[in-house]
Amino acid sequence: MTDAATFSIDDVTPKSAVRLSRPIVFAGFFIGLCLSFLLLSGDEQGRVNLLYLLFIFLVAPLAGLIISLFSLISGRGINFARLLSETPLLGVTRISVIRKLRQRHLDKHWFFLQSQYAVLAYSLASIITFGVLLLITDLNFVWRSTLLTAEHLLPALEVIALPWSFWESAQPTLALLQATQDSRLLGQYQAGSNFTLWWPFILATQLIYTLLLRGLLLLLSYFVIKRRIEADLEQQLSEQILRHHRHRPERYQLSDVERQLPADYALTNWAAFENTLLKELPIAVASDTELHAGPLASEHAQQQAENYHGMQLVLVKAWEPPMAELQDYLQHGQGLLYPVNYHNGRLQPIEDKHLEEWRRFTTDLPDWRVFQPDTHEGIA
Amino acid sequence: MKQSSVARFAVVGHPNKGKSSIVSTLSHNDEVRISSRSGTTERAETIAVSTSQGGYELIDTPGFQRPIKVLRWLTKNAPNASQRASTIARFIADPECQRQFPDEVELLTPIVNGAAILYVVDGSRPYGAEYEAEMEILRWTGQPSMALINPIESTDYVTQWENALSQYFKSVRVFNPMKAEFDKQVALLNTFAHLNPRWQRTLEATIEDMHGKRQQQKFHSVTLLARLVDDLCQHQQRQKVLTPEQASKIKPLLARQYKEWMKRREAQAVRELMAIYGHFQSEISVDQFDVPPDLFDCEQWFVWGLNRKQLVYAAAATGAVSGAALDLAVAGHSLMLGALGGGILGASGAWFGADKLADMSLQGLPVGGYEACYGPMKNRNFPYVVIGRFIHLYRQISQRNHASREDLLVSSGDFQQRVEALEDSSQKELHQACARLIKQKPVEHLEAVLAPLFD
């Protein structure tokens, strides 16, 4: 059981939602033990009223079941466990799982489930008490009534015994009823052994109407709660969150940036910048050798450029990512790549993310480095 | 070319122009890898968007890498215009082309298989003639196509691009996957429906489903908030101790644990809210969006929750309701003094108790010893603060695009105006619910009370 002190952030799980509440179960067990012992002890002659037993082993559990089922379907879920939870001593209302279940509109189902646990504990306690008393003392089952006769009772008892019709010795008979009818005034008994013959019927009543029936309802409510918790919004979301892993941030190796131009190089205007822009570049464009390569160059010019083996300064658009066709071209030569940034015809300093992309690109090209002039005179 | 009833769109273009971002936004899926590094997408990846009545597929493709050479190959191998489409099919089937031009083969394959073309360019950078080769290749495929101008940083060159693209594509649209709101995404999908008449009905049904899903997401968000505010108002941190002295010693520890729990619970709700809207890649820390960062900074509560005046009004209203119940119980013999007194008591309590927070209490245990208990929160404004913060986040997350991977930054918002704008009955219900929450009483139909704040 979880209380507020130990309740973690994790939501109620299908497992925790169906866990039994010990105080409620203990209360059921205790009531079953006391009530059974009280009634089965009988009087000083060991006479036990059969109709009283039917009340606590059949009528009361069945009536409780009908009320709690009806309340579960239509009302706020009044049942044994709900009533017990109102007792502050048990501390049941402090269980945070109830709050979680209330938020999911499953609290009445939870109390219904706990009721089944409690009635099963009640039934178990009764059966144990019954069994122990059968072993260690003589129980004489009698019935008394001012209005009812054996003929009146028999049909009702036969209906009750229908589920175990295969169990011959647990069936009620008219003869047995007549033989065990008691009158405190007359108190005349012909055959003492008759009075013990009711025990199989009592045991079968306990097994079928409390243990088995409540066991089935427990399983049913157990699976209903589990299924509904599994289908709950937060449960689904938690699973989705666990399934999705965050992508790790990317890390790349970056090559150094060259700040100085070599003494001699050929200029390759890969980006096909216009002459007006070339004049603005903060480099001395004194190169006599100009190569024509790039997407807009002719096939012939491109071929010529690819055959050049000296140092080159290749002008590229800084914002355009390096493409494979550039990489293919660079495989043939060596030199520097100069990513140029401009906006509305004016040179601009290169953006860090673009520079990084070019530096990353040149790590795979051992004969090439990125070039950026030290000062960008005239660049805004 | 194959024809399919499922609408399929191949998102193609130059590397690093936001293709993956567009796929991510239009598929509402932030699992699509987006990188500032070019060439991240090496294989065509199909992202299926399925809804109950329809759906569509978006194919994230690698960017063009050698368009000039590819166009040369195609020109050499296509004797005339009637054979251009078949030449493209031959190109993707040719093993030598697959080896030399893996990116182009990968991006052209879905188009040859019937996908419509969404060609993406960056509208913040100038148009360049080098793009013409790839546009020409796409034209050769003969497939329905549309150009999307993605203004990544600015719209400076959008017109230039429009002029160029309109010569190759019948339809040209400006679409920013980072900023496009849901309505703009839907408008774009509507345009897609016109690309291929066979897809129109499916896409219309898909759009209808998307609206339905949007409503469901809102409903789920309300549920999350109802649970969050209930949890935060109810939470207590307990610890068994032997003596009252021991209890006072552990008070700071309990207070810290209490606050940590509350913050973690709020962060969990935010993560879940993001999951409702399919965001899994953004880092969320309550501390990051809480400006100033502490949930327990009482001064800030008048910004995130109700201001002092609103709080007094809320307390007076709920106090008056309780007092009126008393008047009713005595059949009016109190001359409505119950309602009046309740209102005054509530208002003054709110005014003077506005800075009250959680405190520690000590309870004797039947088995001996004590139980130290920190919390629950006593401040009347607290439920409003929780609601205000959550709704502010909701508004951002519900409008957030799946391409956006930046961390959330949130500042205080318009919660107070939102409360003011509620109908009187809704406002009263909200105040009553908050009054019950702060008294740790369960609120029936809390979702229904909170829902109007999400409109």
Short mmCIF file of N, CA and C in Angstrom, two decimals, chain A residues 5 9, chain B residues 235-239 250-264 296 374:
data_model
loop_
_atom_site.label_atom_id
_atom_site.label_comp_id
_atom_site.label_asym_id
_atom_site.label_seq_id
_atom_site.Cartn_x
_atom_site.Cartn_y
_atom_site.Cartn_z
N ALA A 5 3.35 9.75 1.69
CA ALA A 5 4.78 9.97 1.95
C ALA A 5 5.66 9.27 0.94
N ILE A 9 6.29 10.11 -8.23
CA ILE A 9 5.66 10.88 -9.29
C ILE A 9 4.97 9.97 -10.29
N HIS B 235 -1.18 17.25 -2.21
CA HIS B 235 0.06 16.58 -1.79
C HIS B 235 0.54 17.00 -0.41
N GLN B 236 0.97 15.99 0.33
CA GLN B 236 1.58 16.20 1.64
C GLN B 236 2.83 15.35 1.71
N GLN B 237 3.85 15.88 2.35
CA GLN B 237 5.07 15.09 2.53
C GLN B 237 5.09 14.64 3.98
N ARG B 238 5.10 13.33 4.22
CA ARG B 238 5.00 12.80 5.58
C ARG B 238 6.29 12.10 6.00
N GLN B 239 6.53 12.14 7.30
CA GLN B 239 7.67 11.42 7.85
C GLN B 239 7.39 11.07 9.31
N ILE B 250 13.63 18.12 11.12
CA ILE B 250 13.53 17.65 9.73
C ILE B 250 12.61 18.53 8.88
N LYS B 251 12.08 19.58 9.48
CA LYS B 251 11.15 20.44 8.74
C LYS B 251 11.75 20.97 7.42
N PRO B 252 13.00 21.51 7.46
CA PRO B 252 13.54 22.00 6.18
C PRO B 252 13.65 20.90 5.12
N LEU B 253 14.00 19.70 5.59
CA LEU B 253 14.14 18.58 4.66
C LEU B 253 12.78 18.23 4.04
N LEU B 254 11.76 18.18 4.91
CA LEU B 254 10.42 17.88 4.41
C LEU B 254 9.94 18.94 3.43
N ALA B 255 10.24 20.20 3.78
CA ALA B 255 9.81 21.31 2.91
C ALA B 255 10.47 21.18 1.54
N ARG B 256 11.77 20.80 1.57
CA ARG B 256 12.48 20.66 0.30
C ARG B 256 11.90 19.52 -0.53
N GLN B 257 11.66 18.39 0.14
CA GLN B 257 11.11 17.23 -0.57
C GLN B 257 9.72 17.56 -1.14
N TYR B 258 8.97 18.30 -0.35
CA TYR B 258 7.62 18.68 -0.77
C TYR B 258 7.68 19.51 -2.06
N LYS B 259 8.56 20.51 -2.05
CA LYS B 259 8.67 21.39 -3.21
C LYS B 259 9.20 20.65 -4.43
N GLU B 260 10.16 19.77 -4.17
CA GLU B 260 10.72 18.99 -5.29
C GLU B 260 9.65 18.12 -5.92
N TRP B 261 8.84 17.51 -5.08
CA TRP B 261 7.76 16.64 -5.58
C TRP B 261 6.81 17.45 -6.46
N MET B 262 6.46 18.62 -5.95
CA MET B 262 5.50 19.46 -6.68
C MET B 262 6.07 19.86 -8.04
N LYS B 263 7.33 20.23 -8.04
CA LYS B 263 7.95 20.65 -9.30
C LYS B 263 8.05 19.48 -10.28
N ARG B 264 8.41 18.32 -9.74
CA ARG B 264 8.53 17.13 -10.60
C ARG B 264 7.16 16.77 -11.18
N PHE B 296 7.30 28.32 -6.12
CA PHE B 296 6.89 28.75 -4.78
C PHE B 296 7.21 30.23 -4.50
N TYR B 374 4.23 17.79 6.00
CA TYR B 374 4.41 19.10 5.37
C TYR B 374 3.39 19.23 4.24
#
